[in-house]
mmCIF file of C-alpha atoms and ligand atoms in Angstrom:
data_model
loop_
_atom_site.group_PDB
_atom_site.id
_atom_site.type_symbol
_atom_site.label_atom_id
_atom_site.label_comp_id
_atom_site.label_asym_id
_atom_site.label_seq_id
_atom_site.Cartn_x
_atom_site.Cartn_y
_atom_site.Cartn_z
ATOM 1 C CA UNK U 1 -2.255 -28.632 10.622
ATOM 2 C CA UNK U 2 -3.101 -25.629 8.990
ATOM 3 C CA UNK U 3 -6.028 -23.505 10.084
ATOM 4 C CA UNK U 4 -7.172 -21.158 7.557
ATOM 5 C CA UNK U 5 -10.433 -19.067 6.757
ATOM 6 C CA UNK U 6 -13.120 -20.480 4.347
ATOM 7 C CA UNK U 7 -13.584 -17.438 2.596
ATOM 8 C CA UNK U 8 -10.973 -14.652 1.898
ATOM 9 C CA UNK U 9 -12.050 -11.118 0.618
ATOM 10 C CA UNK U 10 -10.169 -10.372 -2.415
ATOM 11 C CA UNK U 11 -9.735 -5.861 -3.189
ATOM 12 C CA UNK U 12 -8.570 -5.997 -6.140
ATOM 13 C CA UNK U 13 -5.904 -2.296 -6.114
ATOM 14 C CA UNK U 14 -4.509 -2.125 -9.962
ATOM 15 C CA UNK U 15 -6.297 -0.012 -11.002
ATOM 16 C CA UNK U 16 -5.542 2.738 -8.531
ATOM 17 C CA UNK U 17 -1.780 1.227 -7.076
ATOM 18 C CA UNK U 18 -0.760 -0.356 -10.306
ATOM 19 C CA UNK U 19 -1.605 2.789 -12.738
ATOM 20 C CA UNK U 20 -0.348 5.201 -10.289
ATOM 21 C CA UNK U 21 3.236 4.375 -10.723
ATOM 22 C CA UNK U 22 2.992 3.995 -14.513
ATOM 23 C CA UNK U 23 5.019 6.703 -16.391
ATOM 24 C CA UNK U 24 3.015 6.324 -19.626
ATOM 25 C CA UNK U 25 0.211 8.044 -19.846
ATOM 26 C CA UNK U 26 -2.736 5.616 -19.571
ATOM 27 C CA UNK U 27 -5.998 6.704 -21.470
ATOM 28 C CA UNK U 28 -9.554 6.986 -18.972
ATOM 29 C CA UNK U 29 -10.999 4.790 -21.339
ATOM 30 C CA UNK U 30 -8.537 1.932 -20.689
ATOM 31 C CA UNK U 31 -8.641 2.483 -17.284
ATOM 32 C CA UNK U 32 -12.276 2.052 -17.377
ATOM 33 C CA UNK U 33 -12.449 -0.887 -19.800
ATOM 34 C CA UNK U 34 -9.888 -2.336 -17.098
ATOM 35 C CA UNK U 35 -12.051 -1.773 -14.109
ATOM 36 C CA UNK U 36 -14.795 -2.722 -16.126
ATOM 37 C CA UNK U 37 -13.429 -6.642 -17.108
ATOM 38 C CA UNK U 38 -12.788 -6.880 -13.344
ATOM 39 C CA UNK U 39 -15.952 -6.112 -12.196
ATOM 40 C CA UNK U 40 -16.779 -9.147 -14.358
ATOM 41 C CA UNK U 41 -14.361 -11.772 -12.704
ATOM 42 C CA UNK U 42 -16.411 -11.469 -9.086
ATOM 43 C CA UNK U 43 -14.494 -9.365 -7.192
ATOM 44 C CA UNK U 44 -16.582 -7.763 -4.991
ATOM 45 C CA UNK U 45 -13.893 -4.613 -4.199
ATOM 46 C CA UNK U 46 -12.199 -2.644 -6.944
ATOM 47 C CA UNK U 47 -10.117 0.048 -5.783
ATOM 48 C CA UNK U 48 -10.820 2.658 -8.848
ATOM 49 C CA UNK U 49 -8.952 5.441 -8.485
ATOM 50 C CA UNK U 50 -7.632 8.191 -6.038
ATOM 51 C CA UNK U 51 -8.962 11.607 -5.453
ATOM 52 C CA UNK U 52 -5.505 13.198 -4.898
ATOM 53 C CA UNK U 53 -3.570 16.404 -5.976
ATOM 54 C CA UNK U 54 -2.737 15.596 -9.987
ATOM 55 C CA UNK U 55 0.319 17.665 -9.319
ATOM 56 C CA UNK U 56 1.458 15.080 -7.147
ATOM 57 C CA UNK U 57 0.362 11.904 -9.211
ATOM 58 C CA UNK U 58 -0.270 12.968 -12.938
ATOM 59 C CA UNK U 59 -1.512 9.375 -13.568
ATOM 60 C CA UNK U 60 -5.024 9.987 -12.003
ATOM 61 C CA UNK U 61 -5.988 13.242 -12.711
ATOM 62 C CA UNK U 62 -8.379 12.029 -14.412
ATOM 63 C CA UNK U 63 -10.448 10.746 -11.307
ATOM 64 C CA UNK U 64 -13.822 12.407 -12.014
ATOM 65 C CA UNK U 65 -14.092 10.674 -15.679
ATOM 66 C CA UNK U 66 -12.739 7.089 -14.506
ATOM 67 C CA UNK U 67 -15.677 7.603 -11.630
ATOM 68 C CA UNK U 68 -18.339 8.195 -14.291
ATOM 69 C CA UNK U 69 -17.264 6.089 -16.807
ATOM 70 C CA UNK U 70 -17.633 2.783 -15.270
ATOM 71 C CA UNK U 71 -20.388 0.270 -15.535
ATOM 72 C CA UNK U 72 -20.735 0.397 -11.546
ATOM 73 C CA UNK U 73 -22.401 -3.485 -10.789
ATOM 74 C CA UNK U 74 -24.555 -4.151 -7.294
ATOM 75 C CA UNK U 75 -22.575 -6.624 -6.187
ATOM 76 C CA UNK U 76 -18.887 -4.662 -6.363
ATOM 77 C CA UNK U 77 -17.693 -1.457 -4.357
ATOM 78 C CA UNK U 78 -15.512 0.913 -5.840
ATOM 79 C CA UNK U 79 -13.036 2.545 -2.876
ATOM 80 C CA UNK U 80 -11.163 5.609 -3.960
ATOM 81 C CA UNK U 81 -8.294 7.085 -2.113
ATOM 82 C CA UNK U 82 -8.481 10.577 -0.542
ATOM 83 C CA UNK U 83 -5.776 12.492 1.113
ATOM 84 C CA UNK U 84 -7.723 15.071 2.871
ATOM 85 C CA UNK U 85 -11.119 17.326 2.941
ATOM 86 C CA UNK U 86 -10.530 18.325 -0.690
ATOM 87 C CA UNK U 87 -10.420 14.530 -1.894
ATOM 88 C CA UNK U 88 -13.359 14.211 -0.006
ATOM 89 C CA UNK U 89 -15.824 16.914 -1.577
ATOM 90 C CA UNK U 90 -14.572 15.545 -5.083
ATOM 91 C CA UNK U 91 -15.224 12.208 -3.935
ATOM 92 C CA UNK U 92 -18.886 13.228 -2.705
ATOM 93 C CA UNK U 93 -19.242 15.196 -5.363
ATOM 94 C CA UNK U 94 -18.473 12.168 -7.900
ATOM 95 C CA UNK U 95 -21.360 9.899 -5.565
ATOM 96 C CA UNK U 96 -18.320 7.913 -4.170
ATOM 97 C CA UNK U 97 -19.745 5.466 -1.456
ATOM 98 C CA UNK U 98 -16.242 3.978 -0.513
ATOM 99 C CA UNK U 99 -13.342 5.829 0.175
ATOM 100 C CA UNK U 100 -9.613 4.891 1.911
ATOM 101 C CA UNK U 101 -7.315 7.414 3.748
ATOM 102 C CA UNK U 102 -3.645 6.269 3.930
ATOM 103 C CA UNK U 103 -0.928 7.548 6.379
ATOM 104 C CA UNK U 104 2.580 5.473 7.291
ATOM 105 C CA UNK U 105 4.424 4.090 10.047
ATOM 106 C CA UNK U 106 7.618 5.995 8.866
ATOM 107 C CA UNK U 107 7.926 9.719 9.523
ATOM 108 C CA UNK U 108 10.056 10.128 6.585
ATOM 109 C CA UNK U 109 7.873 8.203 4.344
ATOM 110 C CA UNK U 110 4.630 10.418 5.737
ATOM 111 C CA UNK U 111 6.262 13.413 4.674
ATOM 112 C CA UNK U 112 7.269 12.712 1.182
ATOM 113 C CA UNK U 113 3.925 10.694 0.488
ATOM 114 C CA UNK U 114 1.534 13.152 1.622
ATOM 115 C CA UNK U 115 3.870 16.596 2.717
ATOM 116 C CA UNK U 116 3.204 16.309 6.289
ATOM 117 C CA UNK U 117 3.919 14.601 9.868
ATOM 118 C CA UNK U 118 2.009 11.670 10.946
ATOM 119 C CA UNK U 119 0.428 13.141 13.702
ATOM 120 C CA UNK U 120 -0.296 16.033 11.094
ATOM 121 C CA UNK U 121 -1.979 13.318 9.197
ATOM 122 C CA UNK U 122 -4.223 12.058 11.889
ATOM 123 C CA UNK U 123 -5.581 15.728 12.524
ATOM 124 C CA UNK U 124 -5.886 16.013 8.780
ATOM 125 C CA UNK U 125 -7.817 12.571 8.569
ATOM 126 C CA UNK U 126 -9.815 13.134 11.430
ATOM 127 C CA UNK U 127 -13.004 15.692 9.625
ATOM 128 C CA UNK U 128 -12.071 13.427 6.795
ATOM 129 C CA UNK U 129 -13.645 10.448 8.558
ATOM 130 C CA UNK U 130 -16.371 12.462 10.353
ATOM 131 C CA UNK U 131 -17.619 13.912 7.620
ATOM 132 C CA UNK U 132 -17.376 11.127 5.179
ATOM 133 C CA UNK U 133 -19.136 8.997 7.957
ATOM 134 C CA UNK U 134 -21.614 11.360 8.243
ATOM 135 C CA UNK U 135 -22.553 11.602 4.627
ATOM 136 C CA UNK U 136 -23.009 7.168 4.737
ATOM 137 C CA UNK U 137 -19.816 6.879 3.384
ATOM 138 C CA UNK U 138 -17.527 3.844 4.281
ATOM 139 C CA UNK U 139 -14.104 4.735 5.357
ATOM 140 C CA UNK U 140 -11.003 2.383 5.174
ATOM 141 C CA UNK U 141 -7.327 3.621 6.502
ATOM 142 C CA UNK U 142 -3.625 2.118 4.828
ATOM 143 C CA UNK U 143 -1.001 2.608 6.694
ATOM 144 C CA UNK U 144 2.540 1.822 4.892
ATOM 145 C CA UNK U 145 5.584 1.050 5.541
ATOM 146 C CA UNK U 146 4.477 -1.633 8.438
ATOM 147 C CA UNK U 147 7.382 -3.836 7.500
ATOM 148 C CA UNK U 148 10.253 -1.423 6.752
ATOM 149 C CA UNK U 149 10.761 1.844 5.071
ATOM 150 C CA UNK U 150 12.938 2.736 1.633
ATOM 151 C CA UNK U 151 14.183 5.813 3.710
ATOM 152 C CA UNK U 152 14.113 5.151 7.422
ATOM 153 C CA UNK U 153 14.716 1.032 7.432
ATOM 154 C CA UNK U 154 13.343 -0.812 10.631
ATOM 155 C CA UNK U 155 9.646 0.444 11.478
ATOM 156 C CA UNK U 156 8.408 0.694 15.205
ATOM 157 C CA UNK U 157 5.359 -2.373 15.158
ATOM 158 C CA UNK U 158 4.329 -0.345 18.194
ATOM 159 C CA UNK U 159 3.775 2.333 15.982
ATOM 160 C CA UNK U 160 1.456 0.167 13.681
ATOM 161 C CA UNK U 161 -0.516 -1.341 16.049
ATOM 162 C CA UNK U 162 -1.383 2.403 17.641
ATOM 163 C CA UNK U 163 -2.044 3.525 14.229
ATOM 164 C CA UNK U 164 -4.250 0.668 14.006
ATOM 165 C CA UNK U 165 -6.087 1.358 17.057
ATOM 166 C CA UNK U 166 -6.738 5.010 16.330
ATOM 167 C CA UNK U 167 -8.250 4.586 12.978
ATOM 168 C CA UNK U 168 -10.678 2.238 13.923
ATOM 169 C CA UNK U 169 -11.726 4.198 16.823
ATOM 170 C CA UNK U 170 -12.170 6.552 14.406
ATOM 171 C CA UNK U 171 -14.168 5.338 12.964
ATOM 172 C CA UNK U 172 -12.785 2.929 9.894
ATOM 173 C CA UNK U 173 -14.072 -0.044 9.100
ATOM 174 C CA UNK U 174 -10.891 -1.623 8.123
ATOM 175 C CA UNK U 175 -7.022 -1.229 8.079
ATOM 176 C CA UNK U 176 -5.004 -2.458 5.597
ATOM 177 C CA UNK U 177 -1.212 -3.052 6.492
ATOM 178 C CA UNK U 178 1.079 -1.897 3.605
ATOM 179 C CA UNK U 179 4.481 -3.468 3.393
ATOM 180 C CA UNK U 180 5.133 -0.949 0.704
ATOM 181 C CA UNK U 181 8.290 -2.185 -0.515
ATOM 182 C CA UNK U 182 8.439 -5.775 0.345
ATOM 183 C CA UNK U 183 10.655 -6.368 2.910
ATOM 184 C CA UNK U 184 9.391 -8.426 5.207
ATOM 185 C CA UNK U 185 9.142 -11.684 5.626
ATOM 186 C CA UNK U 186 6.785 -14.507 6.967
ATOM 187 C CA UNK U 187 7.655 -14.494 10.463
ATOM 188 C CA UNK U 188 7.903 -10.815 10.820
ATOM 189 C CA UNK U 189 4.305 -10.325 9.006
ATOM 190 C CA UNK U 190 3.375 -12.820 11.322
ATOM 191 C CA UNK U 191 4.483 -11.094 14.637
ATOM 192 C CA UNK U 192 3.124 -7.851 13.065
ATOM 193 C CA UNK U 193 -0.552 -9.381 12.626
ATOM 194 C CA UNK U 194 -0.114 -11.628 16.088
ATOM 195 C CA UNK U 195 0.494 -7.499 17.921
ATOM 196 C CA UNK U 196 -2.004 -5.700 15.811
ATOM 197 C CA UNK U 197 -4.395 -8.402 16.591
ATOM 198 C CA UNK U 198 -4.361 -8.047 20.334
ATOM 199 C CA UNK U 199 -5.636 -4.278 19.807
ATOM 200 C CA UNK U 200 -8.241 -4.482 16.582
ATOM 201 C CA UNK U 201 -10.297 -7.508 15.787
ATOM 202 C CA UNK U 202 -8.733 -9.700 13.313
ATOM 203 C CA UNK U 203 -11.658 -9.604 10.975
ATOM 204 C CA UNK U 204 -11.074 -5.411 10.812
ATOM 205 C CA UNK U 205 -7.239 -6.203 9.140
ATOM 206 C CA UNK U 206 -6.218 -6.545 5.744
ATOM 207 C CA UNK U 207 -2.916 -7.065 4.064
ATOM 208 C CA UNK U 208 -1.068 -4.943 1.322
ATOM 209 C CA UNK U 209 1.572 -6.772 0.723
ATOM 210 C CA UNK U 210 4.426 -5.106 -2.520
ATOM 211 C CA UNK U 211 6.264 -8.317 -3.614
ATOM 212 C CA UNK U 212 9.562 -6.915 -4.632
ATOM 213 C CA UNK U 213 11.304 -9.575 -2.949
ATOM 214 C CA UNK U 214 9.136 -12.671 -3.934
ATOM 215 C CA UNK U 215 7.882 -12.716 -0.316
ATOM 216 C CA UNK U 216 4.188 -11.341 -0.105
ATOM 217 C CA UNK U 217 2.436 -15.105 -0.907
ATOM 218 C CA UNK U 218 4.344 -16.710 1.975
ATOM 219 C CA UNK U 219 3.596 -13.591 4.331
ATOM 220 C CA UNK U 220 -0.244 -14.111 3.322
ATOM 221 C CA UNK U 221 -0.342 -17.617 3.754
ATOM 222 C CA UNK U 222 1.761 -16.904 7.627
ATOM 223 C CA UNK U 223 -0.697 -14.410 8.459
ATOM 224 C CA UNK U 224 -4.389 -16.260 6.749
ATOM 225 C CA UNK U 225 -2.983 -18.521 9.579
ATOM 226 C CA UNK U 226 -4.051 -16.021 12.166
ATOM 227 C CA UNK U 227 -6.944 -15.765 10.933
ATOM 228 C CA UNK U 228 -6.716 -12.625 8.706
ATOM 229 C CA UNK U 229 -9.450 -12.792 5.818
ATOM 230 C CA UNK U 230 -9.085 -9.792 3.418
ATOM 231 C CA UNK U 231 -5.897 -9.996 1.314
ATOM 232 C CA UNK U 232 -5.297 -6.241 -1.382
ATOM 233 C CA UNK U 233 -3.728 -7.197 -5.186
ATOM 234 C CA UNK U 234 -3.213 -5.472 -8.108
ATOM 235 C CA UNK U 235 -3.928 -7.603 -11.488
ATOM 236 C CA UNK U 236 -1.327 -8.314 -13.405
ATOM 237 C CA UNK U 237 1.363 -7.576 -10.189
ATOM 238 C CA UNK U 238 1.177 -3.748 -11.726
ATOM 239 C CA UNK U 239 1.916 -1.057 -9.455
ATOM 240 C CA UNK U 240 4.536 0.735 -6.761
ATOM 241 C CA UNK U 241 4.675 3.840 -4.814
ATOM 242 C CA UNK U 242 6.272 6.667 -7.153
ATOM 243 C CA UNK U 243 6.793 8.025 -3.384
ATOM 244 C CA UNK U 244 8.585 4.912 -1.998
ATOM 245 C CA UNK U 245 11.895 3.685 -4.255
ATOM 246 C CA UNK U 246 12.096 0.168 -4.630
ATOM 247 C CA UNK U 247 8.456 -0.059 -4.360
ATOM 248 C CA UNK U 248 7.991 -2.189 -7.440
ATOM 249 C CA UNK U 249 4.676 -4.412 -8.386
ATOM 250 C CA UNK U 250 1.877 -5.366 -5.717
ATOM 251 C CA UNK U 251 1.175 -9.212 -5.184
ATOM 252 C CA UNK U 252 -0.480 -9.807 -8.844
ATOM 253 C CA UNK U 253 -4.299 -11.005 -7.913
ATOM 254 C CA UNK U 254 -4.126 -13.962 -10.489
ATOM 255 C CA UNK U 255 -1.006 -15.535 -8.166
ATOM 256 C CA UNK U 256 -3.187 -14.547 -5.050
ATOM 257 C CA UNK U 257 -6.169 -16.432 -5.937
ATOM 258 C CA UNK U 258 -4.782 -19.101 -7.876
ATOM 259 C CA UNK U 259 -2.964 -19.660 -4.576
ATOM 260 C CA UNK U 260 -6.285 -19.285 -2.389
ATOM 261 C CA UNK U 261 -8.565 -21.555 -4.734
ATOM 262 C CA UNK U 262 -5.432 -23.952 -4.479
ATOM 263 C CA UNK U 263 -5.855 -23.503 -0.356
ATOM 264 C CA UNK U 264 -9.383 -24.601 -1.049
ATOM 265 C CA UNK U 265 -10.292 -20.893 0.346
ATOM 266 C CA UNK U 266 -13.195 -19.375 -1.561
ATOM 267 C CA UNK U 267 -13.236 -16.061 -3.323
ATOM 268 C CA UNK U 268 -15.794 -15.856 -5.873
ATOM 269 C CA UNK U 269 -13.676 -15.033 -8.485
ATOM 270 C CA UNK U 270 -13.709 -16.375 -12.035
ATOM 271 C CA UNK U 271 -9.680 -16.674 -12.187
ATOM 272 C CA UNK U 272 -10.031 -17.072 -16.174
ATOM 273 C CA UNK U 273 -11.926 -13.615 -16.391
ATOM 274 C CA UNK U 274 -8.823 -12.242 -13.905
ATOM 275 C CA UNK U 275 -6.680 -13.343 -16.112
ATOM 276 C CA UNK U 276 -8.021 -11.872 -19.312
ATOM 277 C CA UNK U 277 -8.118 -8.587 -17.762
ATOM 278 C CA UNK U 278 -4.347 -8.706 -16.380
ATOM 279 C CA UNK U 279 -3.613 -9.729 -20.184
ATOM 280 C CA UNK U 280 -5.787 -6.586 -21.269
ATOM 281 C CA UNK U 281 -3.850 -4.234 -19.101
ATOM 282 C CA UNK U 282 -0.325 -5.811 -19.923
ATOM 283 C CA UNK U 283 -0.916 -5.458 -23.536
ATOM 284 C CA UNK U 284 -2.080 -2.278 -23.608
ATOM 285 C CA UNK U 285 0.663 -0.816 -21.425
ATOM 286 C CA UNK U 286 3.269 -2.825 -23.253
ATOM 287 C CA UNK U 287 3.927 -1.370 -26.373
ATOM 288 C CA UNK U 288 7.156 0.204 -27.436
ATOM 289 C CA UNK U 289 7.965 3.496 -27.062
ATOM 290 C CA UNK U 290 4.580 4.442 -25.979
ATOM 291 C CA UNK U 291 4.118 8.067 -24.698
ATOM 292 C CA UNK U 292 0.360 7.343 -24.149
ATOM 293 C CA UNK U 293 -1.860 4.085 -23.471
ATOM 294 C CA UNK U 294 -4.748 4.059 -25.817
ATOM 295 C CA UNK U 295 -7.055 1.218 -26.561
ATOM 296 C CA UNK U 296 -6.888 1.827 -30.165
ATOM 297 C CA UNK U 297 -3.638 -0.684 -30.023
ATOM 298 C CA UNK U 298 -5.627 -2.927 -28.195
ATOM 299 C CA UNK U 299 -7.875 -5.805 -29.805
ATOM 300 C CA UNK U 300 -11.259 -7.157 -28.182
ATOM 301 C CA UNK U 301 -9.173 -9.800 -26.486
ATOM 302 C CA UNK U 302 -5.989 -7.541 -25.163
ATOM 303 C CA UNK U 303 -3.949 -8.289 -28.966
ATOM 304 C CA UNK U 304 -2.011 -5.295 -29.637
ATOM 305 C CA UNK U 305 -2.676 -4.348 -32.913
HETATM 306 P P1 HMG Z 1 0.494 19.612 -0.656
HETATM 307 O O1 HMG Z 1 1.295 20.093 -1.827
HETATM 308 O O2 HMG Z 1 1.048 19.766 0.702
HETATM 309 O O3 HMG Z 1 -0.999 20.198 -0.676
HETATM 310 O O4 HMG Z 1 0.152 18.090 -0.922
HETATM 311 P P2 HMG Z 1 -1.587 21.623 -0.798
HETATM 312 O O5 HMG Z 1 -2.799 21.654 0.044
HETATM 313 O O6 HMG Z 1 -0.518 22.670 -0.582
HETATM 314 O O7 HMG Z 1 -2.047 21.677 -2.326
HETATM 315 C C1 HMG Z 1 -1.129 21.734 -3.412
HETATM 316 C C2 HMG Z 1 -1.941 21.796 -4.694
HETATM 317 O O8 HMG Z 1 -2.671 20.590 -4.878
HETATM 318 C C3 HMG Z 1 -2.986 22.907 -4.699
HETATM 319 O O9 HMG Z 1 -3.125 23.260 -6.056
HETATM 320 C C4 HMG Z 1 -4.234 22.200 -4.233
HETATM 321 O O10 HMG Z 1 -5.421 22.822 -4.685
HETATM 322 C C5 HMG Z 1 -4.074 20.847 -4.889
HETATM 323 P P3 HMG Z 1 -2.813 24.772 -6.548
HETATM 324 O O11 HMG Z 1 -3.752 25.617 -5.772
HETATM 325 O O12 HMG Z 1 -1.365 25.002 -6.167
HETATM 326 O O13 HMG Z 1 -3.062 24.700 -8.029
HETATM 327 N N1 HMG Z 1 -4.755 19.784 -4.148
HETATM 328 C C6 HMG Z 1 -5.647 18.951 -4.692
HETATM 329 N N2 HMG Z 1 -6.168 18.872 -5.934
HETATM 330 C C7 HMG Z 1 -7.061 17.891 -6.152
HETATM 331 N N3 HMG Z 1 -7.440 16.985 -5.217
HETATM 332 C C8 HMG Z 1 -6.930 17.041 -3.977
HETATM 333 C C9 HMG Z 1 -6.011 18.059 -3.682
HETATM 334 N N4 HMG Z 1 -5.323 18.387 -2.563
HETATM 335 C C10 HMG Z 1 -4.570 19.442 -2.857
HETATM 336 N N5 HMG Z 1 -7.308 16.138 -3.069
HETATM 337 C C11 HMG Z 1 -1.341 16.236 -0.712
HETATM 338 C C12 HMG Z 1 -0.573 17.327 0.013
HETATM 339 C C13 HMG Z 1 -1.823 15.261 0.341
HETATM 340 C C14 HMG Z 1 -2.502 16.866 -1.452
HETATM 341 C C15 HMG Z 1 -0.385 15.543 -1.711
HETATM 342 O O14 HMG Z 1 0.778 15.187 -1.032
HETATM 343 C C16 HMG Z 1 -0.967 14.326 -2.354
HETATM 344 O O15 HMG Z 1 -1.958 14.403 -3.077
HETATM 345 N N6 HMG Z 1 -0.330 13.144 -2.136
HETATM 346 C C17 HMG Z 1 -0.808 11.886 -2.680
HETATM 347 C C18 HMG Z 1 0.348 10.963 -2.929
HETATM 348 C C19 HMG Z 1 -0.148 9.643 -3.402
HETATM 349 O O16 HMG Z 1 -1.242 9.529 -3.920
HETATM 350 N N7 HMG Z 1 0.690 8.596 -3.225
HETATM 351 C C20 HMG Z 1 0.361 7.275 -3.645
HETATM 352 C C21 HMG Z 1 -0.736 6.669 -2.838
HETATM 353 S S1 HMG Z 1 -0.203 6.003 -1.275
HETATM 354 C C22 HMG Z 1 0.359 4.428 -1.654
HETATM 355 O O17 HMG Z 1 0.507 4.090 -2.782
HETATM 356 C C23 HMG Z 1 0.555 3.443 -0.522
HETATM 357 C C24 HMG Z 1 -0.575 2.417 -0.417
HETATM 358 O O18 HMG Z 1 -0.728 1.684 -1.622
HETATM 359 C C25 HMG Z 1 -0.291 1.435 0.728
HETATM 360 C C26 HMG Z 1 1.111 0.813 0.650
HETATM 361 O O19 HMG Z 1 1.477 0.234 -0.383
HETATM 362 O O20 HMG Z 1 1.793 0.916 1.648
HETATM 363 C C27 HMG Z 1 -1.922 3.095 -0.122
HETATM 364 MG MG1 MG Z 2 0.512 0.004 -2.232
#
């Protein structure tokens, strides 16, 4: 008999994880008009961008204007990702009221993700938190690689669940467990969650589950089992870590809910309106030989011209 939640929180990451990996330059104002049709299907988290060094990803450089171009609604936050105190005061600076700070279970991983150690990381996060705390701002922590790394393989799970532990005593108000390349499977996911559990309350976890191998619905379902009620997907299944080969799409949010509403779980999400902005972002990036993204290819309902 399965036992699953009523309601699962949907954060909705394409926009930040799926563009970040694209090679094509992708016009701000498709990346707004994007973030803008989702904010009309219901989700209530859009992850919008990342407040990162643009030498390191090119793709979102253009944080500041995506920020302040979007129709912000009540009823949806808009996370950004921040790497350390400079993210931050460009974050504040933008009137960012979410942000996410991400680290790894893998050394090796940590240092070509973010150029440093992840104990260096946790010293680096920690005035990130306080401060963002102190200024009202919510603070969620990633960690990656929970399920295996593309450089060091097998990951400690002891490691996860003290990573865990220390963000939310930091402060965090929830973790979200990346399998950044997809290589885990249902019973490992579900071992992972059962340990991480036993430290940080099950409501505090999410899951980030890549689907390169086909796997992340079954690991979802395994670990919505436990109890686990916040699930992160990128529309359309866009996305990867340009820092993490093999990393192809995240979970695509249309498969997620379809599978959820099918579960009888709620999510408040108009799936048709999902879908019409996946279709919007697929058209727009698919075009032939395109060296840049622009919506002038794109038609009021995602046609390319
Ligand atoms: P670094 O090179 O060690 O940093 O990078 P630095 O302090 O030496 O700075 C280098 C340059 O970047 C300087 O510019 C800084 O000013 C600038 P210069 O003076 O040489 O012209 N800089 C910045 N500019 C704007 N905003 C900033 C910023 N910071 C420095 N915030 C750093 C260290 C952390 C900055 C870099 O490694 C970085 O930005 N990494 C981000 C990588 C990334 O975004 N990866 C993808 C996201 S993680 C992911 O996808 C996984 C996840 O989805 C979960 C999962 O799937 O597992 C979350
Ligand atoms: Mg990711």
């Amino acid at each position: 008999m399965l036992k699953l939640p009523e309601q699962v929180k949907v954060v909705e990451v394409g926009p930040r994880d799926g563009l970040q990996n694209e090679t094509a330059t992708v016009d701000t104002a498709v990346k707004i008009e994007l973030i803008n049709r989702l904010s009309a299907s219901g989700l209530a988290v859009i992850e919008a961008t990342s407040f990162v060094s643009p030498l390191w990803i090119p793709q979102l450089a253009d944080a500041e204007q995506v920020w302040a171009g979007i129709e912000q609604r009540q009823s949806v936050a808009y996370p950004v990702l921040v790497p350390n105190l400079r993210g931050l005061e460009r974050a504040l600076a933008s009137g960012v009221k979410q942000i996410a700070v991400f680290t790894a279970a893998s050394e090796t991983f940590c240092r070509n993700n973010i150029n440093c150690s992840i104990d260096e990381s946790l010293a680096r996060y920690a005035p990130v938190i306080r401060q963002a705390r102190e200024a009202g701002i919510a603070v969620r922590a990633y960690i990656s690689c929970v399920l295996g790394c593309p450089y060091e393989g097998d990951v400690d799970v002891k490691r996860v669940v003290d990573l865990s532990r220390h963000f939310i005593e930091a402060g965090c108000y929830e973790i979200s467990l990346g399998d950044t390349i997809g290589a885990g499977s249902a019973l490992q996911a579900r071992e992972l969650v059962s340990r991480v559990a036993k430290q940080v309350p099950v409501r505090r976890l999410a899951l980030h589950f890549h689907d390169t191998r086909g796997q992340a619905l079954a690991n979802i379902l395994a670990c919505l089992e436990l109890g686990v009620s916040v699930v992160d997907a990128a529309v359309a299944g866009l996305g990867g870590c340009p820092y993490a080969r093999g990393a192809t799409g995240n979970l695509a949010t249309e498969d997620l809910v379809y599978m959820l509403h099918g579960l009888g779980i709620r999510t408040g999400i108009d799936i048709h309106k999902l879908i019409d902005s996946g279709r919007f972002i697929s058209q727009a990036l698919s075009r032939e030989n395109r060296s840049k993204v622009s919506l002038a290819g794109v038609s009021e309902y995602g046609a390319v011209a």
